[in-house]
Coordinates of C-alpha atoms in Angstrom, one line a residue:
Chain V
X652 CA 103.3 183.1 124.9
X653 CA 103.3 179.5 123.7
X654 CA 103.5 176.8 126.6
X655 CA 105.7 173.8 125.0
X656 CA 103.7 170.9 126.6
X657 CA 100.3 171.7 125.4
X658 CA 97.9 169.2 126.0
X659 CA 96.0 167.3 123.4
X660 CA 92.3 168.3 123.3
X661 CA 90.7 165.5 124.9
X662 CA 86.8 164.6 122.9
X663 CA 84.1 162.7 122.4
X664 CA 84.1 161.9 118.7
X665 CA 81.5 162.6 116.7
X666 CA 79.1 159.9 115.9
X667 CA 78.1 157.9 112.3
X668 CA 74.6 155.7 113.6
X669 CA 73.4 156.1 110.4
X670 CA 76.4 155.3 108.3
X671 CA 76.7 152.0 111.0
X672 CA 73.1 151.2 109.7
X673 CA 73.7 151.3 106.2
X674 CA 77.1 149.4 106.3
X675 CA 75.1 146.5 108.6
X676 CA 72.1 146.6 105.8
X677 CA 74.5 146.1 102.8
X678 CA 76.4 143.5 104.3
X679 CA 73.6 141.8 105.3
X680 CA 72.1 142.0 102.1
X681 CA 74.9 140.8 100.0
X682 CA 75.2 137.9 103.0
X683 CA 71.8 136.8 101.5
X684 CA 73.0 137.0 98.2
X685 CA 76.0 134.7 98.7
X686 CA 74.0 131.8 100.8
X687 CA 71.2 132.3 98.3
X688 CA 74.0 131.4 95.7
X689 CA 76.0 128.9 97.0
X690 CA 72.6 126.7 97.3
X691 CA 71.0 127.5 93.8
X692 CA 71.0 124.9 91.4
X693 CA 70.9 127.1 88.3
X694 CA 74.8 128.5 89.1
X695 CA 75.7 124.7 89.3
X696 CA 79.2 125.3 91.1
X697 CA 80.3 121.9 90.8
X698 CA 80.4 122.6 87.1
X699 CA 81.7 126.1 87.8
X700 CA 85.0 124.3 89.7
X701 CA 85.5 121.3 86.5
X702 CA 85.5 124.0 84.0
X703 CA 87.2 126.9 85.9
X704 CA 91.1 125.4 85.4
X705 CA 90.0 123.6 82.2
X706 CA 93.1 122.9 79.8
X707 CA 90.4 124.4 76.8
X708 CA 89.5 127.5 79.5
X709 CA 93.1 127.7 80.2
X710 CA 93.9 128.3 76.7
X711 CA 91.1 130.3 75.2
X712 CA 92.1 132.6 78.4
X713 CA 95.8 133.1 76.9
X714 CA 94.3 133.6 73.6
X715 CA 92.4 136.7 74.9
X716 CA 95.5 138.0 76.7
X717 CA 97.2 137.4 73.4
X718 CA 94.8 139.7 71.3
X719 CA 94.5 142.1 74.3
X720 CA 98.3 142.3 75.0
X721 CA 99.5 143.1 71.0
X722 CA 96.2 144.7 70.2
X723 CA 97.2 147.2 72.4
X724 CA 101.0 147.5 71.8
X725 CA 100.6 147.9 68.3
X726 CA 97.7 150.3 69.0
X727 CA 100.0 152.2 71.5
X728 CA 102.7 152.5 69.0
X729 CA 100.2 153.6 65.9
X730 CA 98.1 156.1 68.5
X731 CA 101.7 158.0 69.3
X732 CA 102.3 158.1 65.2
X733 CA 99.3 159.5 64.6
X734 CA 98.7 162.1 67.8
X735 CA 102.4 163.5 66.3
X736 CA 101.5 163.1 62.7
X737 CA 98.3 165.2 63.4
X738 CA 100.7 167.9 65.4
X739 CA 103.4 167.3 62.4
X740 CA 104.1 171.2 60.4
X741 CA 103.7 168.5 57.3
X742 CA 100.2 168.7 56.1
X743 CA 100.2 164.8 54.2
X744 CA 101.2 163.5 58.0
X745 CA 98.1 165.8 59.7
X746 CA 95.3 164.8 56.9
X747 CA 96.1 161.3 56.8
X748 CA 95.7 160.9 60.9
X749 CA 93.1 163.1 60.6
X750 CA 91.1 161.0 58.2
X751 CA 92.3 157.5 59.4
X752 CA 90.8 158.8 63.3
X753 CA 87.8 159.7 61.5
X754 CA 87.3 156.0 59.7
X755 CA 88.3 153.9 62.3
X756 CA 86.6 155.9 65.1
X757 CA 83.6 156.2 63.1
X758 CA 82.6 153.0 62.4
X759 CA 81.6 150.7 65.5
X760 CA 84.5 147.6 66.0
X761 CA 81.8 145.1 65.4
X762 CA 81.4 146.0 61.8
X763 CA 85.2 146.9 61.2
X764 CA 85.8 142.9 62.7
X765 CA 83.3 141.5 60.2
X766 CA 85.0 143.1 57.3
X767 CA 88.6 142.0 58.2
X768 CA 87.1 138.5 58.1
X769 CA 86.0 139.1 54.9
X770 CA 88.8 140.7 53.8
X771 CA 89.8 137.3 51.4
X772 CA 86.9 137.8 49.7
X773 CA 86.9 141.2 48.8
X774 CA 91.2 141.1 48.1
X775 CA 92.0 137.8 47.0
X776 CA 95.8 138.2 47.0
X777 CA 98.2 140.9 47.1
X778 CA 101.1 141.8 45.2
X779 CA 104.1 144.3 46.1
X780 CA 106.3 145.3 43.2
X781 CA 106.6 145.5 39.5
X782 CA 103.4 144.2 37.9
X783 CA 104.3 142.4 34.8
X784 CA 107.8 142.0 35.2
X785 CA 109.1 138.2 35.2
X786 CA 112.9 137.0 35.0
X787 CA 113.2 133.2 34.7
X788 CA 109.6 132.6 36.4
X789 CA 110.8 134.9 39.4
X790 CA 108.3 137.5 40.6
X791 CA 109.9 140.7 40.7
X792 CA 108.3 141.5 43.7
X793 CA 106.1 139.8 46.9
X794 CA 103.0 137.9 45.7
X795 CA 100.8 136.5 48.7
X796 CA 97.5 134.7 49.0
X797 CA 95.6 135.9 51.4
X798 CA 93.5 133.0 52.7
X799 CA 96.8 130.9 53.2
X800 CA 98.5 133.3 55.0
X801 CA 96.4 135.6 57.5
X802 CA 95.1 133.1 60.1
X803 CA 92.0 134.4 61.8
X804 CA 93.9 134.9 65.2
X805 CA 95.9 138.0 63.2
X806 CA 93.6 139.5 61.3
X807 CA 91.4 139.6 64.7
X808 CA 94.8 141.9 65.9
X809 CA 94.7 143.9 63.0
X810 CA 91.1 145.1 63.6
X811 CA 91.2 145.5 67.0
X812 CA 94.4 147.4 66.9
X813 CA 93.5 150.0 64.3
X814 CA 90.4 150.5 65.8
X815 CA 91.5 151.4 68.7
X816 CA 94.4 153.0 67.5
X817 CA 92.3 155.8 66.7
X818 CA 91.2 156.4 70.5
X819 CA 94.6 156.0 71.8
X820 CA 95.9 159.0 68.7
X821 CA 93.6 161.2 70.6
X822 CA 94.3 160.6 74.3
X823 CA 98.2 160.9 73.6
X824 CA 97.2 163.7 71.5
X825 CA 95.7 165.0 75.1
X826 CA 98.8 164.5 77.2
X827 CA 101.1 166.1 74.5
X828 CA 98.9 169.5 74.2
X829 CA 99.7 169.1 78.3
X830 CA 102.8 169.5 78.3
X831 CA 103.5 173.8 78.2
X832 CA 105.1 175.0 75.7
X833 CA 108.0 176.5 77.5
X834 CA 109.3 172.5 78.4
X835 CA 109.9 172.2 74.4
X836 CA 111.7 175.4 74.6
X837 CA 113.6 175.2 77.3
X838 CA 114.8 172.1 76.1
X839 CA 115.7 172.9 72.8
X840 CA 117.8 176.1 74.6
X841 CA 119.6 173.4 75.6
X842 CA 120.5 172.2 72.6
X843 CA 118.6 169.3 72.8
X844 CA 117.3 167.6 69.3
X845 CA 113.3 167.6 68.8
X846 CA 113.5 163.6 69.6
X847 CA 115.5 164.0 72.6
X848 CA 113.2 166.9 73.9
X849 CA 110.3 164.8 73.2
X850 CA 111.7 161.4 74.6
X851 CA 113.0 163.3 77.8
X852 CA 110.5 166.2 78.2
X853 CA 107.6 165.8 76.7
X854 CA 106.4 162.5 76.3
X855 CA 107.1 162.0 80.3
X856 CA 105.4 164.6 81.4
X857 CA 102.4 163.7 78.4
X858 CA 102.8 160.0 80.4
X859 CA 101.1 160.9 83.4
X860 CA 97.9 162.3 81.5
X861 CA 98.0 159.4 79.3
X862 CA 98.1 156.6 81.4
X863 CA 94.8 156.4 83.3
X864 CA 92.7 156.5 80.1
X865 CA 95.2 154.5 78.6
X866 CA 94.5 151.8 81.5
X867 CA 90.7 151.9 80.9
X868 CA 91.5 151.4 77.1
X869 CA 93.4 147.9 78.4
X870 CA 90.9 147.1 80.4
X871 CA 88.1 147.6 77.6
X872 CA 90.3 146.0 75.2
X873 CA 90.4 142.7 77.5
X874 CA 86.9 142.6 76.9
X875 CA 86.1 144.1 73.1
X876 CA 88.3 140.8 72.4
X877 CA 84.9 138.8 72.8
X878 CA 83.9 140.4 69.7
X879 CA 86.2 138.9 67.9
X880 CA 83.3 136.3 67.0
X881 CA 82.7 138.4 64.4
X882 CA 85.9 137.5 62.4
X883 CA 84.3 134.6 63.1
X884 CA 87.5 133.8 65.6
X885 CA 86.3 130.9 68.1
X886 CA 89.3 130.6 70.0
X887 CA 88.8 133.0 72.7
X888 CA 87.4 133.2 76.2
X889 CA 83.7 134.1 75.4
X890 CA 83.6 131.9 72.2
X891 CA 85.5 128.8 73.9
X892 CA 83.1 128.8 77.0
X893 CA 80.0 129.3 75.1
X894 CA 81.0 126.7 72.7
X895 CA 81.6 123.8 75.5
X896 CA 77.9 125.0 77.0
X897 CA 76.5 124.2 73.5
X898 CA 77.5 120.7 74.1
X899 CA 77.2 120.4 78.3
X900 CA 73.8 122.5 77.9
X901 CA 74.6 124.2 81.1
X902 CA 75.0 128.1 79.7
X903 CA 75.0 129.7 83.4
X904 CA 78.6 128.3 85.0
X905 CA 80.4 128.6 82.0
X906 CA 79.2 132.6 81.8
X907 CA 80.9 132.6 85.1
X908 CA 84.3 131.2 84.4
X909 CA 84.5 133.7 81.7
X910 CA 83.8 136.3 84.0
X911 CA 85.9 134.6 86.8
X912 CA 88.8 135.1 84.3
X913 CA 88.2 138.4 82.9
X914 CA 87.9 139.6 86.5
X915 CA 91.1 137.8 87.6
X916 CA 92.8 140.0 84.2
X917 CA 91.2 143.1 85.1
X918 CA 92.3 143.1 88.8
X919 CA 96.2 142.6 87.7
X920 CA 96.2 145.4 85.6
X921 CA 94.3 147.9 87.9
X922 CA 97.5 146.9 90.1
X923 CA 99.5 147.2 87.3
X924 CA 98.3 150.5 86.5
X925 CA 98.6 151.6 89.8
X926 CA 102.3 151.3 90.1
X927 CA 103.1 152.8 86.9
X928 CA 100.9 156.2 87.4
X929 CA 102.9 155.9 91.1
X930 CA 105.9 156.1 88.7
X931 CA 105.0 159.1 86.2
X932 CA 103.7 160.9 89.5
X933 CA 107.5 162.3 90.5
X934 CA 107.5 165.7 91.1
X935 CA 103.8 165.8 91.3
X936 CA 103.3 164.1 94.5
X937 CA 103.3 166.1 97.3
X938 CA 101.6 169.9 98.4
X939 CA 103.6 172.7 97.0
X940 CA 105.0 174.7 100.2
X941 CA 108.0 172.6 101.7
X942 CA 109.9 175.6 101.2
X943 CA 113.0 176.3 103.0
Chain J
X1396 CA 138.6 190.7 69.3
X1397 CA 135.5 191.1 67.8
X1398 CA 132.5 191.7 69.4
X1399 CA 130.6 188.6 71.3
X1400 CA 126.8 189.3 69.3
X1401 CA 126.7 191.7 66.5
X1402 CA 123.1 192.1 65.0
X1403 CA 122.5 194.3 61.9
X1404 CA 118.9 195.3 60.4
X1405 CA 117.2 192.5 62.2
X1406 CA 113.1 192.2 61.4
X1407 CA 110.6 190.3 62.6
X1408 CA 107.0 189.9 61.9
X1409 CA 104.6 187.7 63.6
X1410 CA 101.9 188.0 60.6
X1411 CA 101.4 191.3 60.1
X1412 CA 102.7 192.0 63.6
X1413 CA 106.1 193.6 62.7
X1414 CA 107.5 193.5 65.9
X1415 CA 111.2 194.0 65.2
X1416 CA 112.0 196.9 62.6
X1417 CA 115.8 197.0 62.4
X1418 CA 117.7 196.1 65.8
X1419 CA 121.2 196.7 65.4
X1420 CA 123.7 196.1 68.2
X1421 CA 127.0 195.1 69.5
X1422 CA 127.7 193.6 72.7
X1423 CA 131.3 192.8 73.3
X1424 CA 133.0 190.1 74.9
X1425 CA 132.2 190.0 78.6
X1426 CA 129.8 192.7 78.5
X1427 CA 126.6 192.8 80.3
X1428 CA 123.9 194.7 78.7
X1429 CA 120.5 195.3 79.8
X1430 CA 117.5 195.9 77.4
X1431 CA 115.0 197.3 78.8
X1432 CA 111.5 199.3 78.0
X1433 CA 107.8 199.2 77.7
X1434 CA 105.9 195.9 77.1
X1435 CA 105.2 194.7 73.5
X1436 CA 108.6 196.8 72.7
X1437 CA 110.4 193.1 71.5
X1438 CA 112.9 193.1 73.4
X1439 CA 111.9 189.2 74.8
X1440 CA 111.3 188.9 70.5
X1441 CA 114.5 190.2 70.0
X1442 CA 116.3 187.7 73.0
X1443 CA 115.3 184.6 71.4
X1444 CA 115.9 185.8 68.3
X1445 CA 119.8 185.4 69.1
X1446 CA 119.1 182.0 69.9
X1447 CA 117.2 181.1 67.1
X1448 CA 113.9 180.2 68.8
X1449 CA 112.6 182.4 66.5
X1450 CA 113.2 183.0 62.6
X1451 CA 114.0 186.7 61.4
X1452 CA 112.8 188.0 58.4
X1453 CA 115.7 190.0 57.6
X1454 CA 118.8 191.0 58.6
X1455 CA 121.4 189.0 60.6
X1456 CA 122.9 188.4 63.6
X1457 CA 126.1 186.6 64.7
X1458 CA 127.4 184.8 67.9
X1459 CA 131.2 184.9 68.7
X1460 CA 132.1 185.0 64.5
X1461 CA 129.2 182.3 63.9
X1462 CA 126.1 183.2 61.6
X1463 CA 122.8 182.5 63.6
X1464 CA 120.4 179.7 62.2
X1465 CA 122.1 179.9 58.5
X1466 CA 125.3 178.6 56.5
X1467 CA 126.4 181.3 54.4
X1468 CA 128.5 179.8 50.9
X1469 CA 129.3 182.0 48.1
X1470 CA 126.7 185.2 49.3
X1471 CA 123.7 183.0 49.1
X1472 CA 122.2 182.0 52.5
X1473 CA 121.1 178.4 53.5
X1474 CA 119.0 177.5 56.4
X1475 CA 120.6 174.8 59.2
X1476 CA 119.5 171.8 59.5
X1477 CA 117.7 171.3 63.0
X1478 CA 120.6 169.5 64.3
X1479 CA 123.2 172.5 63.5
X1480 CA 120.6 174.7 65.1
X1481 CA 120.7 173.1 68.3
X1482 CA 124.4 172.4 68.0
X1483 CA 124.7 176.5 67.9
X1484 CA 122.4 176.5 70.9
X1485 CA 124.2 174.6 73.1
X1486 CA 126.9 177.8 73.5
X1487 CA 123.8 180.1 74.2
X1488 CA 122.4 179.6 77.4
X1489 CA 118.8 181.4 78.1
X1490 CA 116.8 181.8 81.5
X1491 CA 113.2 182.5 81.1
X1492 CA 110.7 184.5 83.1
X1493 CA 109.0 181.1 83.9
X1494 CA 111.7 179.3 85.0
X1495 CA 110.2 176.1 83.0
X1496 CA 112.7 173.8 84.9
X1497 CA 111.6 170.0 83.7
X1498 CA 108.9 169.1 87.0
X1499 CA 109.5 165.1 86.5
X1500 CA 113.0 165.9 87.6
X1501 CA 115.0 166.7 90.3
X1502 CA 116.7 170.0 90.8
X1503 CA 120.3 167.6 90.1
X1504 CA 119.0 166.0 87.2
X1505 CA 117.3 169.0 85.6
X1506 CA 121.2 170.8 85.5
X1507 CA 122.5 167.2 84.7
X1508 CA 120.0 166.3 82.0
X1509 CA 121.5 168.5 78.8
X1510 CA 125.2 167.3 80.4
X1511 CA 124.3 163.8 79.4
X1512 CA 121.5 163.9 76.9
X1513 CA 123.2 167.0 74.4
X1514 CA 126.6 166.8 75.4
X1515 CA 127.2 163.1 76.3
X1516 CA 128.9 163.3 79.6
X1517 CA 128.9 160.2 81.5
X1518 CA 126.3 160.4 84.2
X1519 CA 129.1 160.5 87.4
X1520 CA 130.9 163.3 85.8
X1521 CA 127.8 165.3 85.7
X1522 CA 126.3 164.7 88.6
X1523 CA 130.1 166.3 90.5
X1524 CA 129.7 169.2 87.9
X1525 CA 125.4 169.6 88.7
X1526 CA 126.3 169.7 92.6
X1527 CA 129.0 172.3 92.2
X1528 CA 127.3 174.1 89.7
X1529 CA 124.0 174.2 92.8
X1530 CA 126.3 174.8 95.5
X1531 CA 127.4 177.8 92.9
X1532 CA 123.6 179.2 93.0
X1533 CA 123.4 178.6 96.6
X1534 CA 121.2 175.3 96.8
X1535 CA 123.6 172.8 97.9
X1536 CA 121.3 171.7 100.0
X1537 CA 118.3 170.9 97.8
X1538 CA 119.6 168.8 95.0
X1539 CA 117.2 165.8 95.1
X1540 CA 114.0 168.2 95.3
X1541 CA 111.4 168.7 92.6
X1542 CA 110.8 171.6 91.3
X1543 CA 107.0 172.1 93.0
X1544 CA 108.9 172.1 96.3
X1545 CA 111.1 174.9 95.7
X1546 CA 109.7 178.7 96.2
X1547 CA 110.2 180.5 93.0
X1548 CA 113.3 182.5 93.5
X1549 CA 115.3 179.1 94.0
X1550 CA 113.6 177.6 90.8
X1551 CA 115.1 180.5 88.4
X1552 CA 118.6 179.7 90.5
X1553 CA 118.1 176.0 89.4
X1554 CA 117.4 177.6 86.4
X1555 CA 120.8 179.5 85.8
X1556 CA 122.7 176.5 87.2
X1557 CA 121.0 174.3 84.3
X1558 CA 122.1 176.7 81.9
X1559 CA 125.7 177.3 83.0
X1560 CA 126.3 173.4 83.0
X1561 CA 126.4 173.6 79.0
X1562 CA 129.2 176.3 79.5
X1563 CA 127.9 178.6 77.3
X1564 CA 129.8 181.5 76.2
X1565 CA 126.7 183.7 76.3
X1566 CA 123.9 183.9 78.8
X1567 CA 120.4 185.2 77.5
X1568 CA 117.7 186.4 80.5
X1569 CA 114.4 187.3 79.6
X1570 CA 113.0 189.2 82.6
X1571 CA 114.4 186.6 85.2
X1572 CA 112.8 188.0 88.2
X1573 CA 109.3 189.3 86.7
X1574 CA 107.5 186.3 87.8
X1575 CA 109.0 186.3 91.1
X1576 CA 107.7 187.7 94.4
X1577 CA 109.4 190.9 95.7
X1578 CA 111.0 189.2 98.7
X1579 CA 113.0 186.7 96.2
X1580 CA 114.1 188.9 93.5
X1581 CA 117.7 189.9 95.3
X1582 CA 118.6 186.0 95.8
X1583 CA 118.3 185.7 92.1
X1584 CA 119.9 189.2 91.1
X1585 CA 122.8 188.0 93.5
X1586 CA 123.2 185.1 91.4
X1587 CA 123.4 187.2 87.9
X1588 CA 125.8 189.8 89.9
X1589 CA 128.3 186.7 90.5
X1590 CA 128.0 185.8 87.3
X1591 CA 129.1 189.0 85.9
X1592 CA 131.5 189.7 87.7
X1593 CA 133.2 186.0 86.6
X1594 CA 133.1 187.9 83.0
X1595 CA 130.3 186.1 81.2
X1596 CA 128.7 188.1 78.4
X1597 CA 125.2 188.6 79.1
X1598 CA 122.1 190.4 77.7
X1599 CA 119.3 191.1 80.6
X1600 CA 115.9 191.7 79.6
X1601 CA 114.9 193.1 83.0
X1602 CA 112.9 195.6 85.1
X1603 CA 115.2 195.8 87.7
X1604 CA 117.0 199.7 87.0
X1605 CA 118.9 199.1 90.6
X1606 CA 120.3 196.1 89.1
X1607 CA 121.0 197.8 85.6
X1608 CA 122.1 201.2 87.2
X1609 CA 124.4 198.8 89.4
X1610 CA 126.1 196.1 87.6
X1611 CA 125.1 196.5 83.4
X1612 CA 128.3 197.9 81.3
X1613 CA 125.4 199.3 78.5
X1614 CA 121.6 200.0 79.0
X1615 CA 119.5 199.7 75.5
X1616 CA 116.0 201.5 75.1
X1617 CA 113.6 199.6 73.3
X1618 CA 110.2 200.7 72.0
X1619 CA 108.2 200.3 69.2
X1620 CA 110.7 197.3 67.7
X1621 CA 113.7 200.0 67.4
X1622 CA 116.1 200.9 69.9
X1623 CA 115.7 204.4 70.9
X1624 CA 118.7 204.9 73.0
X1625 CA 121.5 203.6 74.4
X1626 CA 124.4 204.6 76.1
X1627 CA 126.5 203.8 80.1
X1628 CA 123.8 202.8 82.5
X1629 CA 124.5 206.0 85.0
X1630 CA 123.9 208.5 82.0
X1631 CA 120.9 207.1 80.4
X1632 CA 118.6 206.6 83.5
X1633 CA 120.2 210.2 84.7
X1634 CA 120.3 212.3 81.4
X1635 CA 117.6 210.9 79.3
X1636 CA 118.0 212.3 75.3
X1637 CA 114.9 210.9 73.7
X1638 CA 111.2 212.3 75.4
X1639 CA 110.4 208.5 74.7
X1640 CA 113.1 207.2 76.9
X1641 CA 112.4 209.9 79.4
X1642 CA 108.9 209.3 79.7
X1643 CA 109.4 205.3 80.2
X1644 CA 111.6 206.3 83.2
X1645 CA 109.6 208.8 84.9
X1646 CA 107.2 205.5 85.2
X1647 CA 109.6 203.2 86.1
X1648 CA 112.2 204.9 88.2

């Protein structure tokens, strides 16, 4: 027999002292750190506050969105080319991704950086068409200089984006191989087209494997952009800050409104990322059970 | 009329794995025909061959008058295009063992998504056709669930609706209630029983001999790739010919 008002069971919780202790000695602790802080000379915040929300700051900050933001949409897009390339029946498509992954991954971003800055000296121009072939002084075809017409700012794009084009071919790679093979062929029973089955069925259901590493990728990207020095590109957050300390002497508060503003990036996009995996989560959510 | 699917000679070899070694059949309009017979006998092979999920390697088999997967000019064969392929699909509609229903989408939208996405429906239209088409298969009720919330026997009825809303003139199941538990088997032979009786042609890839014995016009013995025997439902699984057949039925019966 069931009685229908049962009683809640009425206890004494169980008891945490120790986890109390612990929590009281960390805050404690980074108390001390703060006050400790706030009085040393060597963070200098007064410096720290002129600089933070300084119109050069302010820029150099957009310029590192900038790289970050089409570094990785270009990388994005060339990562999804080559993780289908590499699944393509077509061997050319599957050897070329396999050895562009295998250059680009295998080579640290540093060194790839340094030789896109060098890239005017080692190709002076370029030239796309028929060599040799003039009609009243017009070039049949596109002749460029290279100097004139790849400012630093792209070329830093270009290297960041096809190096890390590479890691995103292999986590999209990931998700696809995810995705059961009975979702492709259950959609193409239906008639659908291999585009349409992989726009609607597979690539959202690759999505929600892709998107956490793909996250971390963003939020490493934000801050492989201070590399970029390398190029040598001295308009962005790390180069711009270091380059007003060479001239204030006062290293320390600069370092921290760099890393004030790469925080202040970093933060958005974990709350960015956390509504879009909250998106490509559906039917995924809840237990299995709810059944009728 | 002729004859919905007529297959003649039809091989297949996965490798050196000749699993198919000459199927030929006939299953006339609004006939329901179950294949059934030991595992690794191809008759799943044989099912998607008709739908082209898989290549033969010889032979050929047509759907209502059409040529499956090539264009025939002038004797010489041509393969389709991938586009033509799927176009032919669209009027073969196939249920699987694992249901895969599409997870990211709602029961509704998984019988709504080939409406808009193949057959470019507008989305209102569909979504009046998805809820009769669930209320047909008995789930009314649970159009906006996913499918990790349904039990399995209400998946492979999602499953039927989704491929009944590209009104197909043929319906392929390859063992439909295999991967279901016992208790939820009937809600999904119910289903196939209504179906049939509305007159759709249908070849069943099934265990189920109650549901052969019961509502099949033709029962086909596979083993080995060939068919062995076929014949009316009540005669074959009463009066087995072939000590092949007979044996498979002691086992199963």
């Amino acid at each position: 027999m069931q009685s229908t008002n049962q009683e809640p069971i009425k206890a004494v919780p169980l008891r945490h002292p120790i986890r109390w202790a612990v929590a009281l000695l960390l805050v404690l602790s980074a108390l001390a750190f703060v006050v400790d802080a706030a009085h040393r000379s060597a963070y200098d915040w007064k410096a720290f506050t002129k600089y933070l929300f300084d119109p050069r700051v302010i820029k150099a900050a957009g310029v590192t969105l900038a790289l970050t933001g089409l570094s990785m949409l270009i990388a994005i897009f060339l990562g999804v080319a080559l993780a289908i390339m590499r699944r393509s029946p077509n061997p050319i498509f599957r050897t070329v991704s396999w050895i562009f992954i295998w250059a680009f991954r295998g080579t640290p971003v540093y060194v790839q950086l340094v030789f896109w800055g060098l890239l005017s000296t080692i190709y002076h121009s370029f030239f796309i068409g028929i060599p040799d072939i003039h009609f009243n002084n017009l070039y049949l075809g596109f002749h460029q200089t290279i100097s004139q017409n790849f400012s630093l700012f792209w070329l830093a794009v270009i290297g960041l984006s096809l190096n890390e084009a590479a890691y995103m071919a292999e986590i999209v790679r990931a998700g696809l191989l995810s995705v059961d093979a009975g979702q492709e062929e259950a959609a193409t029973s239906l008639g659908m087209s291999w585009w349409a089955t992989m726009r609607h069925i597979v690539i959202p259901q690759a999505m929600r494997i892709i998107i956490p590493p793909t996250g971390n990728e963003i939020v490493s990207m934000l801050k492989t952009t201070s590399l970029v020095t390398a190029i040598p590109l001295v308009t962005d957050l790390y180069a711009r800050t270091r380059d007003i300390s060479t001239e204030t002497y006062n290293p320390i508060p600069l370092l921290l409104v760099a890393s004030a503003w790469y925080l202040f990036f970093t933060t958005l996009l974990m709350i960015v990322q956390y509504f879009v995996e909250k998106r490509f989560a559906r039917g995924h959510s809840a237990l299995i059970g709810v059944q009728s | 009329m002729n004859p919905m699917v007529i297959a003649q000679d039809v091989h297949k070899s996965f490798g050196s794995n000749h699993v198919l070694r000459g199927i030929s059949l006939e299953v006339e309009r609004g006939e329901v025909m179950c294949l059934v017979g030991p595992s690794g006998s191809g008759k799943s092979t044989f099912l998607r061959c008709i739908n082209h999920l898989e290549k033969i390697n010889s032979g050929r088999i047509t759907v209502d008058e059409t040529l499956i997967g090539y264009r025939e000019n002038a004797g010489k064969l041509y393969e389709l295009k991938a586009r033509e392929a799927a176009a032919q699909r669209v009027g073969i509609g196939m249920v699987f063992q694992r249901f895969n229903l599409f997870p990211h989408m709602t029961a509704l939208e998984n019988v709504t998504t080939g409406m808009i996405r193949v057959q470019g429906i507008n989305t209102s239209d569909a979504i009046t056709e998805g809820k009769t088409l669930l209320a047909r298969v008995g789930l009314a009720e649970k159009l906006d669930h996913y499918p990790a919330h349904l039990s399995g026997g209400q998946q492979q009825r999602v499953a039927i609706a989704r491929s009944l809303a590209m009104r197909p003139k043929l319906m392929l199941f390859d063992e439909p209630t295999s991967a279901l538990d016992p208790e939820l088997v009937g809600e999904v032979l119910d289903v196939m029983k209504e179906l049939a009786s509305t007159g759709m042609t249908m070849i069943v890839v099934t265990h189920e001999m109650g549901f052969a014995r019961e509502v099949a016009d033709s029962l086909v013995f596979m083993d080995g790739g060939v068919v062995v025997e076929s014949g009316k439902p009540a005669d074959l699984l009463s009066n087995p010919q072939e000590a092949r057949t007979q044996s498979f039925l002691s086992k199963v019966l």
